Coordinates of C-alpha atoms and ligand atoms in Angstrom, one line a residue:
X35 CA 98.6 83.8 86.3
X36 CA 96.6 82.2 83.4
X37 CA 93.3 83.1 84.9
X38 CA 90.7 85.3 83.1
X39 CA 87.5 86.9 84.3
X40 CA 84.2 85.7 83.1
X41 CA 81.7 87.8 81.1
X42 CA 77.9 87.6 81.4
X43 CA 76.3 84.7 79.6
X44 CA 72.5 85.1 78.6
X45 CA 70.6 83.0 81.1
X46 CA 67.6 82.1 78.9
X47 CA 69.7 80.2 76.4
X48 CA 71.2 78.1 79.2
X49 CA 67.8 77.4 80.8
X50 CA 66.4 76.3 77.4
X51 CA 69.4 74.0 76.9
X52 CA 68.8 72.5 80.3
X53 CA 65.2 71.7 79.5
X54 CA 66.4 70.0 76.3
X55 CA 68.9 68.0 78.5
X56 CA 66.0 66.5 80.5
X57 CA 65.4 69.0 83.3
X58 CA 61.7 69.1 84.2
X59 CA 60.1 72.3 85.5
X60 CA 58.4 72.3 88.8
X61 CA 55.0 72.0 87.1
X62 CA 55.9 69.0 85.0
X63 CA 57.9 67.1 87.6
X64 CA 56.2 64.1 89.2
X65 CA 56.0 63.7 93.0
X66 CA 58.6 61.0 92.9
X67 CA 61.1 63.2 91.0
X68 CA 60.4 66.1 93.4
X69 CA 61.2 63.8 96.4
X70 CA 64.2 61.8 95.0
X71 CA 65.5 64.0 92.2
X72 CA 68.2 66.6 92.0
X73 CA 67.4 70.3 92.2
X74 CA 68.7 72.6 89.4
X75 CA 69.6 76.2 90.0
X76 CA 70.7 78.8 87.5
X77 CA 72.4 81.8 89.1
X78 CA 70.6 80.9 92.4
X79 CA 67.2 80.7 90.6
X80 CA 65.4 77.4 91.0
X81 CA 64.5 76.1 87.5
X82 CA 63.4 72.5 88.1
X83 CA 64.3 68.9 88.8
X84 CA 66.4 66.3 87.1
X85 CA 66.8 62.6 87.8
X86 CA 70.6 62.3 87.5
X87 CA 72.5 65.5 88.4
X88 CA 75.9 64.1 87.6
X89 CA 74.8 63.0 84.2
X90 CA 73.3 66.4 83.5
X91 CA 76.6 68.0 84.4
X92 CA 78.5 65.6 82.1
X93 CA 76.1 66.3 79.2
X94 CA 76.3 70.0 79.8
X95 CA 80.1 69.9 79.7
X96 CA 80.0 67.9 76.5
X97 CA 77.9 70.5 74.9
X98 CA 80.1 73.3 76.2
X99 CA 83.2 71.6 74.7
X100 CA 81.4 71.3 71.4
X101 CA 80.8 75.0 71.5
X102 CA 77.0 74.8 71.8
X103 CA 77.2 76.5 75.3
X104 CA 79.2 79.5 76.1
X105 CA 82.6 78.5 77.6
X106 CA 82.2 81.0 80.5
X107 CA 79.1 79.1 81.8
X108 CA 79.9 76.8 84.7
X109 CA 78.1 73.8 86.1
X110 CA 78.7 72.2 89.5
X111 CA 77.1 69.1 90.8
X112 CA 76.8 68.8 94.6
X113 CA 76.1 65.6 96.4
X114 CA 75.7 66.2 100.1
X115 CA 77.2 63.9 102.7
X116 CA 73.9 63.5 104.5
X117 CA 71.8 60.9 102.6
X118 CA 68.5 62.7 103.2
X119 CA 69.7 66.1 102.0
X120 CA 68.7 67.0 98.4
X121 CA 71.3 66.8 95.6
X122 CA 71.8 70.0 93.7
X123 CA 73.2 71.2 90.4
X124 CA 74.4 74.9 90.3
X125 CA 74.9 76.7 87.1
X126 CA 76.7 80.1 87.0
X127 CA 76.5 82.6 84.1
X128 CA 77.4 85.8 85.8
X129 CA 80.2 88.2 85.0
X130 CA 83.2 88.6 87.3
X131 CA 84.0 84.9 88.2
X132 CA 87.7 83.9 88.0
X133 CA 88.2 81.2 85.3
X134 CA 91.3 79.0 84.9
X135 CA 92.1 77.2 81.7
X136 CA 92.9 73.5 82.1
X137 CA 93.6 70.7 79.7
X138 CA 90.8 68.2 79.5
X139 CA 91.8 64.6 80.3
X140 CA 89.8 61.7 78.8
X141 CA 90.3 58.1 79.7
X142 CA 93.6 58.8 81.4
X143 CA 95.0 60.8 78.4
X144 CA 95.3 64.5 78.1
X145 CA 93.6 65.9 74.9
X146 CA 96.5 68.3 74.3
X147 CA 98.9 66.4 72.1
X148 CA 102.4 67.1 70.7
X149 CA 100.6 67.7 67.4
X150 CA 98.7 70.6 68.9
X151 CA 101.8 72.1 70.5
X152 CA 103.6 71.8 67.1
X153 CA 100.8 73.6 65.4
X154 CA 100.8 76.3 68.1
X155 CA 104.6 76.8 67.6
X156 CA 104.1 77.3 63.9
X157 CA 101.3 79.8 64.7
X158 CA 98.8 77.6 62.7
X159 CA 96.4 77.6 65.6
X160 CA 96.1 79.7 68.8
X161 CA 95.2 79.0 72.4
X162 CA 91.8 80.4 71.7
X163 CA 91.4 77.7 69.0
X164 CA 92.2 75.0 71.5
X165 CA 89.3 76.3 73.6
X166 CA 86.9 75.9 70.6
X167 CA 88.4 72.5 69.7
X168 CA 87.5 71.3 73.2
X169 CA 91.1 70.6 74.2
X170 CA 91.2 73.0 77.1
X171 CA 88.3 74.5 79.0
X172 CA 87.7 77.2 81.5
X173 CA 86.8 76.2 85.1
X174 CA 85.6 78.4 87.9
X175 CA 86.1 78.0 91.6
X176 CA 82.8 76.0 92.0
X177 CA 83.3 73.7 89.1
X178 CA 86.8 72.9 90.4
X179 CA 85.0 71.0 93.2
X180 CA 84.0 68.4 90.6
X181 CA 87.4 68.0 89.1
X182 CA 90.5 66.0 89.8
X183 CA 93.5 67.9 88.4
X184 CA 96.9 66.5 87.6
X185 CA 99.8 68.9 88.2
X186 CA 102.2 67.2 85.7
X187 CA 101.5 65.2 82.5
X188 CA 103.3 62.0 83.8
X189 CA 101.0 62.0 86.8
X190 CA 97.8 61.6 84.8
X191 CA 95.7 58.5 85.7
X192 CA 92.3 57.1 84.7
X193 CA 90.8 59.1 87.6
X194 CA 92.0 62.5 86.5
X195 CA 89.6 64.9 84.7
X196 CA 92.0 67.7 84.0
X197 CA 95.7 68.6 83.7
X198 CA 97.4 71.9 84.5
X199 CA 98.8 73.8 81.5
X200 CA 102.0 74.1 83.5
X201 CA 102.7 73.1 87.1
X202 CA 103.5 76.8 88.0
X203 CA 100.2 77.9 86.6
X204 CA 98.6 77.2 90.0
X205 CA 100.3 80.4 91.2
X206 CA 99.2 84.0 90.8
X207 CA 101.2 87.0 89.6
X208 CA 102.9 87.8 92.9
X209 CA 103.5 84.3 94.0
X210 CA 105.1 83.3 90.7
X211 CA 108.1 85.6 91.2
X212 CA 109.2 83.4 94.2
X213 CA 112.1 81.1 93.2
X214 CA 111.8 77.5 94.4
X215 CA 108.5 78.1 96.2
X216 CA 107.8 74.4 96.4
X217 CA 110.6 74.1 99.1
X218 CA 108.9 76.7 101.4
X219 CA 106.3 76.3 104.0
X220 CA 103.1 77.6 102.3
X221 CA 102.3 80.6 104.6
X222 CA 105.8 82.0 103.7
X223 CA 104.9 82.1 100.1
X224 CA 101.6 83.8 101.0
X225 CA 103.5 86.4 103.0
X226 CA 105.9 87.1 100.1
X227 CA 103.0 87.3 97.7
X228 CA 101.6 90.1 99.9
X229 CA 105.0 91.7 100.4
X230 CA 106.1 91.8 96.8
X231 CA 103.5 94.5 96.3
X232 CA 105.3 96.8 98.7
X233 CA 108.7 96.5 97.1
X234 CA 110.3 99.5 95.4
X235 CA 111.5 99.3 91.9
X236 CA 111.4 101.0 88.5
X237 CA 107.8 101.9 88.2
X238 CA 107.3 103.5 84.8
X239 CA 109.2 104.9 81.9
X240 CA 107.1 108.1 82.1
X241 CA 109.1 108.9 85.2
X242 CA 110.1 112.4 84.2
X243 CA 106.7 113.6 83.3
X244 CA 104.2 111.7 85.4
X245 CA 102.4 113.4 88.3
X246 CA 101.5 110.6 90.7
X247 CA 100.7 112.0 94.2
X248 CA 103.2 109.5 95.7
X249 CA 105.9 107.5 94.0
X250 CA 109.0 105.5 94.9
X251 CA 112.0 104.7 92.7
X252 CA 114.8 102.3 93.4
X253 CA 117.8 104.0 91.9
X254 CA 119.9 100.9 91.0
X255 CA 117.5 98.0 90.4
X256 CA 119.0 94.8 89.2
X257 CA 117.8 91.8 87.2
X258 CA 117.2 88.7 89.3
X259 CA 120.1 86.2 89.3
X260 CA 117.7 83.5 90.3
X261 CA 114.6 84.1 88.2
X262 CA 111.4 82.4 87.2
X263 CA 109.6 81.9 83.8
X264 CA 106.8 84.1 85.1
X265 CA 109.2 86.9 86.0
X266 CA 110.0 87.2 82.3
X267 CA 106.4 87.2 81.3
X268 CA 105.8 90.0 83.8
X269 CA 108.7 92.0 82.3
X270 CA 110.6 92.0 85.6
X271 CA 113.9 92.0 83.7
X272 CA 113.1 95.4 82.4
X273 CA 111.5 96.7 85.6
X274 CA 113.2 94.9 88.5
X275 CA 112.1 95.2 92.1
X276 CA 115.2 94.6 94.0
X277 CA 118.9 93.9 94.1
X278 CA 121.1 90.8 94.3
X279 CA 123.0 90.9 97.7
X280 CA 125.7 88.8 99.1
X281 CA 124.0 87.4 102.2
X282 CA 125.7 85.6 105.1
X283 CA 123.7 83.7 107.7
X284 CA 125.4 84.7 110.9
X285 CA 124.6 86.4 114.2
X286 CA 126.3 89.7 114.8
X287 CA 126.6 91.0 118.4
X288 CA 122.9 90.9 118.8
X289 CA 122.3 93.6 116.2
X290 CA 120.3 91.2 114.1
X291 CA 118.1 89.6 116.8
X292 CA 114.4 89.4 116.2
X293 CA 114.6 89.6 112.4
X294 CA 116.8 92.6 112.2
X295 CA 119.4 92.7 109.4
X296 CA 122.9 94.0 109.3
X297 CA 123.9 96.1 106.3
X298 CA 127.4 96.9 104.9
X299 CA 128.2 100.6 105.0
X300 CA 130.3 100.4 101.9
X301 CA 127.6 98.6 100.0
X302 CA 125.2 101.4 100.9
X303 CA 127.7 103.9 99.7
X304 CA 127.9 102.0 96.5
X305 CA 124.1 102.4 96.1
X306 CA 122.5 99.4 97.8
X307 CA 118.8 100.1 98.5
X308 CA 119.0 103.8 97.5
X309 CA 115.7 105.2 96.5
X310 CA 113.9 108.4 95.7
X311 CA 110.5 109.3 97.1
X312 CA 108.4 111.7 95.1
X313 CA 105.4 113.7 96.4
X314 CA 103.2 116.0 94.4
X315 CA 101.8 119.3 95.7
X316 CA 99.2 121.0 93.6
X317 CA 97.1 124.2 93.7
X318 CA 94.6 125.6 91.3
X319 CA 93.2 129.1 90.9
X320 CA 89.4 129.1 91.4
X321 CA 86.9 131.7 90.2
X322 CA 84.4 133.0 92.7
X323 CA 81.1 134.8 92.6
X324 CA 81.5 138.5 92.0
X325 CA 84.6 138.2 89.7
X326 CA 87.0 137.4 92.5
X327 CA 89.6 134.7 92.0
X328 CA 92.7 133.1 93.5
X329 CA 96.1 134.7 92.7
X330 CA 99.4 132.9 92.5
X331 CA 101.8 135.3 94.2
X332 CA 104.1 135.8 97.1
X333 CA 101.8 136.9 100.0
X334 CA 102.9 140.3 101.2
X335 CA 102.9 141.4 104.8
X336 CA 101.8 144.9 103.9
X337 CA 98.8 143.9 101.8
X338 CA 96.5 142.9 104.7
X339 CA 96.7 139.1 104.1
X340 CA 95.0 136.9 106.7
X341 CA 97.0 133.9 107.9
X342 CA 100.4 135.4 106.8
X343 CA 103.0 132.9 107.9
X344 CA 106.1 135.0 108.1
X345 CA 108.8 135.9 105.6
X346 CA 111.0 132.9 106.0
X347 CA 108.3 130.5 104.9
X348 CA 108.0 132.3 101.5
X349 CA 111.7 132.7 100.9
X350 CA 111.9 130.1 98.2
X351 CA 109.2 131.6 96.0
X352 CA 110.0 133.2 92.7
X353 CA 108.2 136.2 91.2
X354 CA 105.4 133.9 89.8
X355 CA 104.7 132.6 93.3
X356 CA 106.2 129.2 92.8
X357 CA 109.5 127.6 94.0
X358 CA 112.4 127.2 91.5
X359 CA 113.4 123.8 90.3
X360 CA 116.0 122.1 92.5
X361 CA 115.3 124.3 95.5
X362 CA 115.9 122.5 98.8
X363 CA 112.7 122.5 100.7
X364 CA 111.8 121.2 104.2
X365 CA 108.7 120.9 106.4
X366 CA 106.5 124.0 106.4
X367 CA 108.2 125.8 103.5
X368 CA 105.7 127.2 101.0
X369 CA 106.1 125.8 97.5
X370 CA 103.1 127.4 95.9
X371 CA 102.1 130.9 97.1
X372 CA 98.5 131.7 96.7
X373 CA 96.0 134.2 98.1
X374 CA 92.2 133.9 98.0
X375 CA 89.3 136.4 98.4
X376 CA 87.3 136.3 101.7
X377 CA 85.2 133.3 102.2
X378 CA 81.8 134.5 103.4
X379 CA 79.6 137.5 102.7
X380 CA 79.8 138.4 106.4
X381 CA 83.5 138.8 106.1
X382 CA 82.8 141.5 103.5
X383 CA 81.2 143.6 106.1
X384 CA 84.5 143.9 107.9
X385 CA 85.7 145.7 104.8
X386 CA 84.3 149.0 106.1
X387 CA 86.2 148.7 109.3
X388 CA 89.6 147.2 108.3
X389 CA 89.6 147.6 104.5
X390 CA 89.7 144.8 101.9
X391 CA 91.8 141.8 102.7
X392 CA 92.8 138.4 101.2
X393 CA 93.4 135.0 102.8
X394 CA 96.7 133.1 102.5
X395 CA 95.9 129.7 100.9
X396 CA 99.5 128.8 100.0
X397 CA 100.6 125.1 99.7
X398 CA 103.5 124.1 102.0
X399 CA 105.6 121.0 102.4
X400 CA 104.2 118.5 104.9
X401 CA 105.6 119.1 108.4
X402 CA 107.7 115.9 108.7
X403 CA 109.0 115.8 105.1
X404 CA 111.7 117.5 103.1
X405 CA 113.4 117.2 99.8
X406 CA 114.2 119.0 96.5
X407 CA 111.7 120.6 94.1
X408 CA 112.1 118.0 91.3
X409 CA 109.7 119.3 88.6
X410 CA 107.2 122.1 88.3
X411 CA 104.2 121.8 86.0
X412 CA 102.1 124.7 84.8
X413 CA 98.8 123.4 83.4
X414 CA 95.1 123.9 83.6
X415 CA 92.3 122.0 85.4
X416 CA 89.1 120.6 83.8
X417 CA 87.5 124.0 84.0
X418 CA 90.4 125.6 82.1
X419 CA 91.7 127.4 85.1
X420 CA 95.4 127.9 85.9
X421 CA 97.0 125.1 88.0
X422 CA 100.5 124.5 89.4
X423 CA 101.9 121.1 90.3
X424 CA 105.2 120.8 92.2
X425 CA 106.9 117.4 92.5
X426 CA 109.3 117.1 95.4
X427 CA 112.0 114.5 95.4
X428 CA 113.6 113.1 98.6
X429 CA 116.7 110.8 98.5
X430 CA 116.3 107.9 100.8
X431 CA 119.6 106.2 101.8
X432 CA 119.1 103.0 103.8
X433 CA 119.3 103.7 107.5
X434 CA 118.5 101.9 110.8
X435 CA 114.8 101.0 110.8
X436 CA 114.3 100.7 107.0
X437 CA 112.5 97.5 105.9
X438 CA 113.9 94.9 103.5
X439 CA 112.7 91.4 102.5
X440 CA 113.9 88.5 100.5
X441 CA 111.4 86.7 98.2
X442 CA 110.6 84.0 100.8
X443 CA 108.6 86.1 103.3
X444 CA 111.8 86.8 105.3
X445 CA 111.3 90.4 106.2
X446 CA 113.4 92.5 108.6
X447 CA 114.5 96.0 109.5
X448 CA 118.0 97.3 109.5
X449 CA 119.5 96.8 113.0
X450 CA 122.8 98.4 112.4
X451 CA 125.0 99.6 109.5
X452 CA 128.5 98.3 109.9
X453 CA 131.8 99.5 108.3
X454 CA 133.0 97.1 105.7
X455 CA 136.3 96.7 107.6
X456 CA 134.5 95.4 110.7
X457 CA 132.3 92.9 108.8
X458 CA 133.2 89.2 108.4
X459 CA 135.0 88.2 105.2
X460 CA 135.7 84.9 103.4
X461 CA 139.1 83.5 102.4
X462 CA 138.6 85.2 99.0
X463 CA 138.0 88.5 100.7
X464 CA 134.3 88.6 99.9
X465 CA 132.4 90.7 102.5
X466 CA 128.6 90.2 102.7
X467 CA 126.3 93.1 101.9
X468 CA 123.7 91.8 104.4
X469 CA 123.8 89.5 107.4
X470 CA 120.7 87.7 108.4
X471 CA 120.2 85.9 111.7
X472 CA 120.2 82.0 111.6
X473 CA 117.2 82.0 113.9
X474 CA 115.1 83.2 111.1
X475 CA 115.1 79.8 109.5
X476 CA 114.3 76.8 111.7
X477 CA 110.7 77.6 112.7
X478 CA 109.8 79.2 109.3
X479 CA 111.3 76.5 107.1
X480 CA 112.0 78.7 104.1
X481 CA 114.3 76.2 102.5
X482 CA 113.7 78.0 99.2
X483 CA 115.9 80.9 100.4
X484 CA 118.8 78.5 101.0
X485 CA 118.4 77.1 97.5
X486 CA 118.1 80.6 96.1
X487 CA 121.3 81.5 97.9
X488 CA 123.2 78.6 96.4
X489 CA 121.6 79.2 93.0
X490 CA 122.5 82.9 93.1
X491 CA 126.1 82.0 93.9
X492 CA 126.1 79.5 91.0
X493 CA 124.6 82.0 88.6
X494 CA 127.2 84.7 89.5
X495 CA 130.0 82.1 89.0
X496 CA 128.8 80.8 85.6
X497 CA 127.7 84.1 84.3
X498 CA 124.0 83.7 83.5
X499 CA 120.8 83.5 85.6
X500 CA 119.4 80.3 87.2
X501 CA 115.7 79.4 86.4
X502 CA 113.9 78.8 89.7
X503 CA 110.4 78.4 88.4
X504 CA 108.1 76.5 90.8
X505 CA 108.2 72.7 90.3
X506 CA 110.4 73.1 87.2
X507 CA 113.5 74.9 88.4
X508 CA 117.1 73.8 87.8
X509 CA 117.7 70.9 90.2
X510 CA 119.8 71.7 93.3
X511 CA 122.1 68.8 92.4
X512 CA 123.1 70.6 89.2
X513 CA 123.7 73.9 91.0
X514 CA 125.9 72.2 93.6
X515 CA 128.0 70.8 90.8
X516 CA 128.6 74.3 89.4
X517 CA 129.8 75.4 92.9
X518 CA 132.2 72.5 93.1
X519 CA 133.4 73.2 89.6
X520 CA 134.4 76.7 90.7
X521 CA 136.1 75.5 93.8
X522 CA 133.4 76.2 96.4
X523 CA 131.9 73.8 98.9
X524 CA 128.8 72.1 97.7
X525 CA 127.1 73.1 101.0
X526 CA 127.3 76.8 100.2
X527 CA 129.3 77.3 103.4
X528 CA 132.7 79.0 103.5
X529 CA 135.5 79.6 106.0
X530 CA 135.0 83.2 107.3
X531 CA 137.0 85.5 109.5
X532 CA 135.8 88.2 112.0
X533 CA 136.5 91.6 110.5
X534 CA 137.3 93.2 113.9
X535 CA 139.7 90.6 115.4
X536 CA 140.8 88.8 112.2
X537 CA 140.1 85.5 114.0
X538 CA 138.7 82.6 112.0
X539 CA 135.1 81.6 112.9
X540 CA 135.0 78.1 114.4
X541 CA 132.1 77.1 112.2
X542 CA 131.8 77.5 108.4
X543 CA 129.4 80.2 107.4
X544 CA 126.6 79.8 104.9
X545 CA 127.0 82.6 102.3
X546 CA 125.5 83.1 98.9
X547 CA 123.5 85.6 96.8
X548 CA 119.9 86.4 97.5
X549 CA 117.6 88.8 95.8
X550 CA 116.4 91.4 98.3
X551 CA 113.6 93.9 97.9
X552 CA 113.4 97.3 99.7
X553 CA 109.9 97.7 101.0
X554 CA 108.3 101.1 101.2
X555 CA 108.1 101.2 105.0
X556 CA 110.9 103.6 105.9
X557 CA 111.7 105.2 109.3
X558 CA 111.9 108.6 107.7
X559 CA 108.1 108.3 107.2
X560 CA 107.4 107.0 110.6
X561 CA 109.8 108.6 113.1
X562 CA 107.9 110.7 115.7
X563 CA 108.3 112.2 119.1
X564 CA 106.6 115.0 121.0
X565 CA 107.2 117.1 124.1
X566 CA 104.3 119.7 124.0
X567 CA 102.0 120.4 121.2
X568 CA 98.4 120.6 119.9
X569 CA 95.5 119.4 122.0
X570 CA 92.0 118.5 120.9
X571 CA 89.4 121.2 121.5
X572 CA 86.7 118.8 123.0
X573 CA 88.8 116.8 125.5
X574 CA 91.9 119.0 125.9
X575 CA 94.0 115.8 125.4
X576 CA 96.9 115.6 123.0
X577 CA 95.9 115.1 119.3
X578 CA 96.4 111.7 117.7
X579 CA 98.7 110.8 114.8
X580 CA 102.1 111.8 113.4
X581 CA 100.8 114.2 110.8
X582 CA 99.2 116.3 113.4
X583 CA 102.2 116.2 115.8
X584 CA 100.2 114.0 118.1
X585 CA 101.1 112.5 121.4
X586 CA 102.2 108.9 122.0
X587 CA 99.4 107.1 123.7
X588 CA 100.1 105.9 127.2
X589 CA 97.5 103.2 127.1
X590 CA 95.8 100.9 129.6
X591 CA 98.5 98.2 129.4
X592 CA 101.3 100.8 129.9
X593 CA 99.3 102.1 132.9
X594 CA 99.2 98.6 134.3
X595 CA 103.0 98.4 134.1
X596 CA 103.4 101.5 136.2
X597 CA 100.9 100.2 138.7
X598 CA 102.8 96.9 138.9
X599 CA 106.0 98.8 139.6
X600 CA 104.3 100.8 142.3
X601 CA 105.3 104.1 140.7
X602 CA 102.0 105.8 141.1
X603 CA 103.5 109.4 141.0
X604 CA 104.8 108.7 137.5
X605 CA 101.4 107.5 136.6
X606 CA 99.8 110.7 138.0
X607 CA 102.3 112.8 136.1
X608 CA 101.6 111.0 132.7
X609 CA 97.9 110.7 133.0
X610 CA 97.0 113.9 134.8
X611 CA 99.6 116.6 135.3
X612 CA 101.1 116.3 131.8
X613 CA 97.8 115.6 130.1
X614 CA 94.4 117.3 130.6
X615 CA 94.5 118.5 134.2
X616 CA 91.8 120.9 135.2
X617 CA 90.3 122.5 138.3
X618 CA 86.6 122.2 138.8
X619 CA 84.4 123.8 141.5
X620 CA 82.1 121.3 143.2
X621 CA 79.2 122.0 145.5
X622 CA 79.6 120.0 148.8
X623 CA 75.9 119.9 149.4
X624 CA 74.6 118.4 146.2
X625 CA 77.9 117.1 144.6
X626 CA 77.3 118.8 141.3
X627 CA 79.5 121.2 139.4
X628 CA 79.4 124.8 140.7
X629 CA 81.1 127.9 139.4
X630 CA 82.6 131.2 140.5
X631 CA 80.7 134.3 139.6
X632 CA 83.2 137.1 138.9
X633 CA 80.6 139.9 139.1
X634 CA 79.3 139.1 142.6
X635 CA 82.6 137.5 143.6
X636 CA 80.7 134.5 145.0
X637 CA 80.8 130.7 144.5
X638 CA 77.4 129.7 143.1
X639 CA 75.7 126.3 142.9
X640 CA 72.8 126.2 140.4
X641 CA 70.9 124.0 142.7
X642 CA 71.8 125.2 146.2
X643 CA 72.2 128.9 145.4
X644 CA 75.1 131.1 146.6
X645 CA 75.1 129.8 150.2
X646 CA 76.5 126.4 149.3
X647 CA 80.0 125.3 150.3
X648 CA 82.0 125.1 147.2
X649 CA 85.4 123.4 146.9
X650 CA 88.0 123.3 144.1
X651 CA 88.7 119.8 142.9
X652 CA 91.6 118.7 140.5
X653 CA 90.5 116.2 137.9
X654 CA 91.1 115.2 134.3
X655 CA 89.3 117.4 131.8
X656 CA 88.0 114.2 130.1
X657 CA 86.3 113.3 133.4
X658 CA 84.7 116.7 133.7
X659 CA 83.4 116.1 130.2
X660 CA 82.0 112.7 131.2
X661 CA 80.1 114.3 134.1
X662 CA 78.6 116.9 131.8
X663 CA 77.7 114.4 129.1
X664 CA 76.0 112.2 131.8
X665 CA 74.0 115.3 132.9
X666 CA 72.9 115.8 129.3
X667 CA 71.4 112.3 129.6
X668 CA 69.4 113.2 132.7
X669 CA 71.8 111.5 135.0
X670 CA 73.0 113.4 138.1
X671 CA 76.6 112.3 138.8
X672 CA 77.3 113.5 142.3
X673 CA 80.8 113.9 143.8
X674 CA 80.9 113.3 147.5
X675 CA 83.8 115.4 148.8
X676 CA 86.0 114.7 151.8
X677 CA 88.7 116.8 153.4
X678 CA 92.1 116.0 152.0
X679 CA 94.3 114.3 154.6
Ligands
ZN129 ZN1 74.7 122.3 145.3

């Protein structure tokens, strides 16, 4: 979080300083020094030898702290494990290295004193001044190998060389929004650091006017009840990325097995996880050679327009050829009507026969999407030509299959949405917004989520947020006292009742408030099925991918399943009859592909002439293609035919 990126430091200055510090160039160095000494490299360039590499590094650092060497230059002394391997000093001066500020520790005492902090508070000096005063210094990843860094001031010993500015400064931007991360297994924090980037929130205050191609917006974002110091620095209170949910840890009829989560229908109706998805469609009017240009208009069936799609696709267009604001649009509907002149000169020749024509180059909604025309922009492109942009908005209400995650790498998809009346409730009548399966915890050891749950409950009771900053959060013992003060159990568990039967659960249920993020993987963007549809031209097999209405691959492992079941006719149906079945004529003499000559009404083999015996063989088109591709490589794949039994 406190890291900066280095800038280029002139190498010559550094090299001259090194010679002053006792480095001897290859020419000057004695044979002994060459054998026993330490090699010095600047940016990978070999500059000479020095007797004591560690001392050189120390002297170099001393000069850097005095300001005689640029603070972005780094030095790293490497002493190999193997006694015969040469010792090396590496110096880096390049731009783009990540540097971290650390407090220098001398003789077991950090150089940063209360005095400094007081002067910073009164704005007498700045952090930058501390760097020049040699109190803090910038360390890159290589130089870190030569350091021994204390996390907290009270841990500093004689052996330490540096001290962190703050214990939480070891974390980056995304990791520092995790509350109580020191209680989690480390991979979970890594997962969350990756997942936080996929969460929906309030992106930008320019929402009404921006023209991002894709954009999500969480409609009711909330401030975090359990927050961190870094979250404030990152302005997450003004632009939150999730909502505080009442979360119970409980199994629910198997609808939350394998990381599925249960959502409360009433909570969704109240706005839980509701988001907008915006997509931008744009079209510009280009000028062509010969004074022709694109026109924004409603393509007319009478005007000889090639590629005319049918009246219903243009029904939403206004007289200017663009949809109206707030028009309800769905897949295939044209939002910007446009016609273009013919593409090639050759096409002009057809003019004489069929008269002049134009092509339909309208912009339509993506096949699997829908929404409402949110905003329409009329503007011009870099060449000063007319351009329309249409932003389409789609309301996304949480449904089965949408992905949510807490801040502890605990992600899951909605398994079922349950009526509030059927959900469990506490003695106070509190009904959870979300139910997570208890099996999500033992193997993952995300204890931080339990603490967040208790902290969230405490924050809600006392009326202001809990600070959960890494290594410096409010102690659990304090939070537990708050719960007790408000009449709750210190364990965070409560007596709960089954909403369907009204019976009390035998065990107490752990329930609290956890901050959940909606992630941008939603079923609406992924749902896909196909009966018949497009095929590829080359292989005659179904196309790939949802956007092209592709087939669902029945792969090798799925094939193995059918073989194992002994259902070979199903296999034939999937892989041949319903895929790329073709009939090919094969010559029985030579085994190569023959053909039927319609004019002479004879079966002909190119090798054996028209007297050959030719049979019809059913095979996959892809196999026919394979045979022909092999032929193109001068291989003769011969099919030996036998009579079908
Ligand atoms: Zn033949």
